[in-house]
PDB file of C-alpha atoms in Angstrom:
ATOM      1  CA  ALA J  27     139.567 166.783  69.522  1.00  0.00           C
ATOM      2  CA  PRO J  28     136.191 167.505  70.964  1.00  0.00           C
ATOM      3  CA  ALA J  29     134.959 165.079  73.632  1.00  0.00           C
ATOM      4  CA  THR J  30     132.098 162.957  72.573  1.00  0.00           C
ATOM      5  CA  SER J  31     129.353 162.109  74.927  1.00  0.00           C
ATOM      6  CA  ASN J  32     127.448 158.922  74.532  1.00  0.00           C
ATOM      7  CA  SER J  33     124.480 159.033  76.841  1.00  0.00           C
ATOM      8  CA  SER J  34     121.369 157.027  76.831  1.00  0.00           C
ATOM      9  CA  SER J  35     118.381 157.389  78.986  1.00  0.00           C
ATOM     10  CA  SER J  36     116.144 154.518  79.831  1.00  0.00           C
ATOM     11  CA  ALA J  37     112.971 154.570  81.759  1.00  0.00           C
ATOM     12  CA  ALA J  38     112.957 152.028  84.537  1.00  0.00           C
ATOM     13  CA  SER J  39     110.243 149.537  83.831  1.00  0.00           C
ATOM     14  CA  THR J  40     109.043 147.033  86.338  1.00  0.00           C
ATOM     15  CA  ILE J  41     107.488 143.846  85.130  1.00  0.00           C
ATOM     16  CA  THR J  42     105.379 142.133  87.699  1.00  0.00           C
ATOM     17  CA  THR J  43     104.416 138.530  87.381  1.00  0.00           C
ATOM     18  CA  PRO J  44     100.977 137.735  88.717  1.00  0.00           C
ATOM     19  CA  GLY J  45     101.155 135.665  91.867  1.00  0.00           C
ATOM     20  CA  CYS J  46      98.725 134.724  94.507  1.00  0.00           C
ATOM     21  CA  GLY J  47     100.645 135.912  97.559  1.00  0.00           C
ATOM     22  CA  ASP J  48      99.812 132.792  99.589  1.00  0.00           C
ATOM     23  CA  THR J  49     102.550 130.606 101.031  1.00  0.00           C
ATOM     24  CA  ALA J  50     102.817 127.166  99.463  1.00  0.00           C
ATOM     25  CA  PRO J  51     102.312 124.318 101.968  1.00  0.00           C
ATOM     26  CA  GLN J  52     105.597 122.690 102.999  1.00  0.00           C
ATOM     27  CA  GLY J  53     106.092 118.948 103.370  1.00  0.00           C
ATOM     28  CA  SER J  54     105.123 115.915 101.391  1.00  0.00           C
ATOM     29  CA  ILE J  55     101.942 113.898 101.284  1.00  0.00           C
ATOM     30  CA  ASP J  56     101.975 110.122 101.430  1.00  0.00           C
ATOM     31  CA  LEU J  57      98.903 108.759  99.634  1.00  0.00           C
ATOM     32  CA  PHE J  58      99.152 105.235 101.037  1.00  0.00           C
ATOM     33  CA  GLN J  59      95.705 103.622 100.746  1.00  0.00           C
ATOM     34  CA  ILE J  60      92.559 103.778  98.615  1.00  0.00           C
ATOM     35  CA  ASN J  61      89.410 101.857  99.515  1.00  0.00           C
ATOM     36  CA  ARG J  62      87.334 101.283  96.407  1.00  0.00           C
ATOM     37  CA  ASN J  63      83.633 100.556  96.698  1.00  0.00           C
ATOM     38  CA  GLY J  64      82.143 100.519  93.221  1.00  0.00           C
ATOM     39  CA  ALA J  65      81.430 104.133  92.269  1.00  0.00           C
ATOM     40  CA  SER J  66      83.427 105.657  95.141  1.00  0.00           C
ATOM     41  CA  ALA J  67      87.052 105.719  96.249  1.00  0.00           C
ATOM     42  CA  GLN J  68      88.162 106.747  99.729  1.00  0.00           C
ATOM     43  CA  LEU J  69      91.735 108.097  99.723  1.00  0.00           C
ATOM     44  CA  TYR J  70      93.914 107.957 102.859  1.00  0.00           C
ATOM     45  CA  PHE J  71      97.032 110.098 103.181  1.00  0.00           C
ATOM     46  CA  SER J  72      99.350 111.763 105.677  1.00  0.00           C
ATOM     47  CA  PRO J  73      98.522 115.365 106.671  1.00  0.00           C
ATOM     48  CA  ILE J  74     100.383 118.639 106.243  1.00  0.00           C
ATOM     49  CA  LYS J  75     100.270 120.594 109.536  1.00  0.00           C
ATOM     50  CA  GLY J  76      97.993 123.624 109.279  1.00  0.00           C
ATOM     51  CA  ILE J  77      96.395 122.488 106.005  1.00  0.00           C
ATOM     52  CA  ARG J  78      92.829 121.211 105.650  1.00  0.00           C
ATOM     53  CA  LYS J  79      92.245 121.697 101.924  1.00  0.00           C
ATOM     54  CA  TYR J  80      93.491 119.410  99.157  1.00  0.00           C
ATOM     55  CA  HIS J  81      93.105 118.956  95.412  1.00  0.00           C
ATOM     56  CA  VAL J  82      92.684 115.438  94.048  1.00  0.00           C
ATOM     57  CA  VAL J  83      93.507 114.696  90.416  1.00  0.00           C
ATOM     58  CA  TYR J  84      92.787 111.359  88.778  1.00  0.00           C
ATOM     59  CA  GLY J  85      92.603 109.601  85.468  1.00  0.00           C
ATOM     60  CA  LEU J  86      92.658 106.279  83.690  1.00  0.00           C
ATOM     61  CA  ASN J  87      96.414 105.712  83.983  1.00  0.00           C
ATOM     62  CA  GLU J  88      99.426 107.120  85.815  1.00  0.00           C
ATOM     63  CA  GLY J  89     100.029 110.695  84.643  1.00  0.00           C
ATOM     64  CA  ASP J  90      96.489 111.129  83.278  1.00  0.00           C
ATOM     65  CA  GLU J  91      95.073 114.290  84.899  1.00  0.00           C
ATOM     66  CA  ARG J  92      91.699 114.332  83.149  1.00  0.00           C
ATOM     67  CA  TYR J  93      89.487 114.494  86.285  1.00  0.00           C
ATOM     68  CA  GLY J  94      89.740 116.566  89.428  1.00  0.00           C
ATOM     69  CA  ALA J  95      88.092 117.205  92.753  1.00  0.00           C
ATOM     70  CA  LEU J  96      89.385 120.616  93.823  1.00  0.00           C
ATOM     71  CA  GLY J  97      89.235 122.190  97.266  1.00  0.00           C
ATOM     72  CA  GLN J  98      88.353 119.058  99.204  1.00  0.00           C
ATOM     73  CA  GLU J  99      88.355 119.850 102.934  1.00  0.00           C
ATOM     74  CA  THR J 100      89.356 117.503 105.731  1.00  0.00           C
ATOM     75  CA  GLU J 101      88.050 117.649 109.299  1.00  0.00           C
ATOM     76  CA  ASN J 102      91.395 118.564 110.866  1.00  0.00           C
ATOM     77  CA  ASP J 103      95.114 118.693 110.115  1.00  0.00           C
ATOM     78  CA  THR J 104      96.336 115.825 112.318  1.00  0.00           C
ATOM     79  CA  GLY J 105      96.268 112.073 111.940  1.00  0.00           C
ATOM     80  CA  VAL J 106      95.381 110.209 108.782  1.00  0.00           C
ATOM     81  CA  GLN J 107      93.419 112.344 106.313  1.00  0.00           C
ATOM     82  CA  SER J 108      90.585 110.959 104.214  1.00  0.00           C
ATOM     83  CA  ILE J 109      88.782 112.240 101.113  1.00  0.00           C
ATOM     84  CA  THR J 110      86.076 110.336  99.254  1.00  0.00           C
ATOM     85  CA  ILE J 111      85.648 110.705  95.502  1.00  0.00           C
ATOM     86  CA  GLN J 112      82.146 109.844  94.228  1.00  0.00           C
ATOM     87  CA  ASN J 113      80.511 109.148  90.858  1.00  0.00           C
ATOM     88  CA  LEU J 114      83.247 106.914  89.490  1.00  0.00           C
ATOM     89  CA  ASN J 115      82.570 104.256  86.886  1.00  0.00           C
ATOM     90  CA  PRO J 116      82.562 100.951  88.865  1.00  0.00           C
ATOM     91  CA  GLN J 117      83.998  99.111  85.824  1.00  0.00           C
ATOM     92  CA  VAL J 118      87.044 101.402  85.495  1.00  0.00           C
ATOM     93  CA  SER J 119      90.397 101.395  87.272  1.00  0.00           C
ATOM     94  CA  TYR J 120      91.612 104.902  88.253  1.00  0.00           C
ATOM     95  CA  TRP J 121      94.938 106.463  89.254  1.00  0.00           C
ATOM     96  CA  PHE J 122      94.912 109.207  91.942  1.00  0.00           C
ATOM     97  CA  LYS J 123      97.270 111.851  93.352  1.00  0.00           C
ATOM     98  CA  VAL J 124      96.763 114.558  96.017  1.00  0.00           C
ATOM     99  CA  VAL J 125      98.247 118.021  96.667  1.00  0.00           C
ATOM    100  CA  PRO J 126      97.886 120.325  99.717  1.00  0.00           C
ATOM    101  CA  VAL J 127      96.382 123.778  99.107  1.00  0.00           C
ATOM    102  CA  ASN J 128      96.801 127.080 100.978  1.00  0.00           C
ATOM    103  CA  GLY J 129      94.565 129.711  99.401  1.00  0.00           C
ATOM    104  CA  CYS J 130      95.732 129.784  95.788  1.00  0.00           C
ATOM    105  CA  ALA J 131      99.146 128.186  96.444  1.00  0.00           C
ATOM    106  CA  THR J 132      99.746 124.458  96.159  1.00  0.00           C
ATOM    107  CA  GLY J 133     102.449 122.293  97.702  1.00  0.00           C
ATOM    108  CA  SER J 134     104.098 119.111  96.467  1.00  0.00           C
ATOM    109  CA  TRP J 135     102.029 116.355  94.871  1.00  0.00           C
ATOM    110  CA  SER J 136     101.823 112.867  96.329  1.00  0.00           C
ATOM    111  CA  SER J 137     102.876 109.905  94.233  1.00  0.00           C
ATOM    112  CA  TRP J 138     100.245 108.326  91.982  1.00  0.00           C
ATOM    113  CA  LEU J 139      98.304 105.388  93.430  1.00  0.00           C
ATOM    114  CA  ASN J 140      96.094 103.020  91.452  1.00  0.00           C
ATOM    115  CA  ALA J 141      92.638 101.956  92.632  1.00  0.00           C
ATOM    116  CA  GLY J 142      91.270  99.107  90.558  1.00  0.00           C
ATOM    117  CA  LYS J 143      87.689  97.986  90.058  1.00  0.00           C
ATOM    118  CA  GLY J 144      85.343  96.419  92.542  1.00  0.00           C
ATOM    119  CA  LYS J 145      85.148  96.551  96.311  1.00  0.00           C
ATOM    120  CA  LYS J 146      88.611  96.278  97.796  1.00  0.00           C
ATOM    121  CA  SER J 147      91.542  98.148  99.268  1.00  0.00           C
ATOM    122  CA  PHE J 148      94.656  99.213  97.376  1.00  0.00           C
ATOM    123  CA  TYR J 149      97.937 100.056  99.122  1.00  0.00           C
ATOM    124  CA  ARG J 150     101.208 101.738  98.218  1.00  0.00           C
ATOM    125  CA  TYR J 151     103.951  99.165  98.705  1.00  0.00           C
TER     126      TYR J 151
END
């Protein structure tokens, strides 16, 4: 019986997924205090070493990511970090979360923290 040959040729194809090439910041942020003063909210959180840029996302309830303040820079990468969000509605309570940014890569998000209306401080308990 003649030998049968079953050969197939396939061209090697490489699929590349777009990526940014930047290293994601390591560590976790602790968003622990928000000072609300009418139309502004000053967020206080722990730093990520070597990172000075953060994204802030906020909305009207926990999980609501309808607003954002992207690429907010801090003065340094040590000690308590602070970012102020302006142009808020003084009659509305907002929920905030923060993420560290390295170029186009982001790290881990902080927990959500609520900042109610008026002029007062809100803390994570």
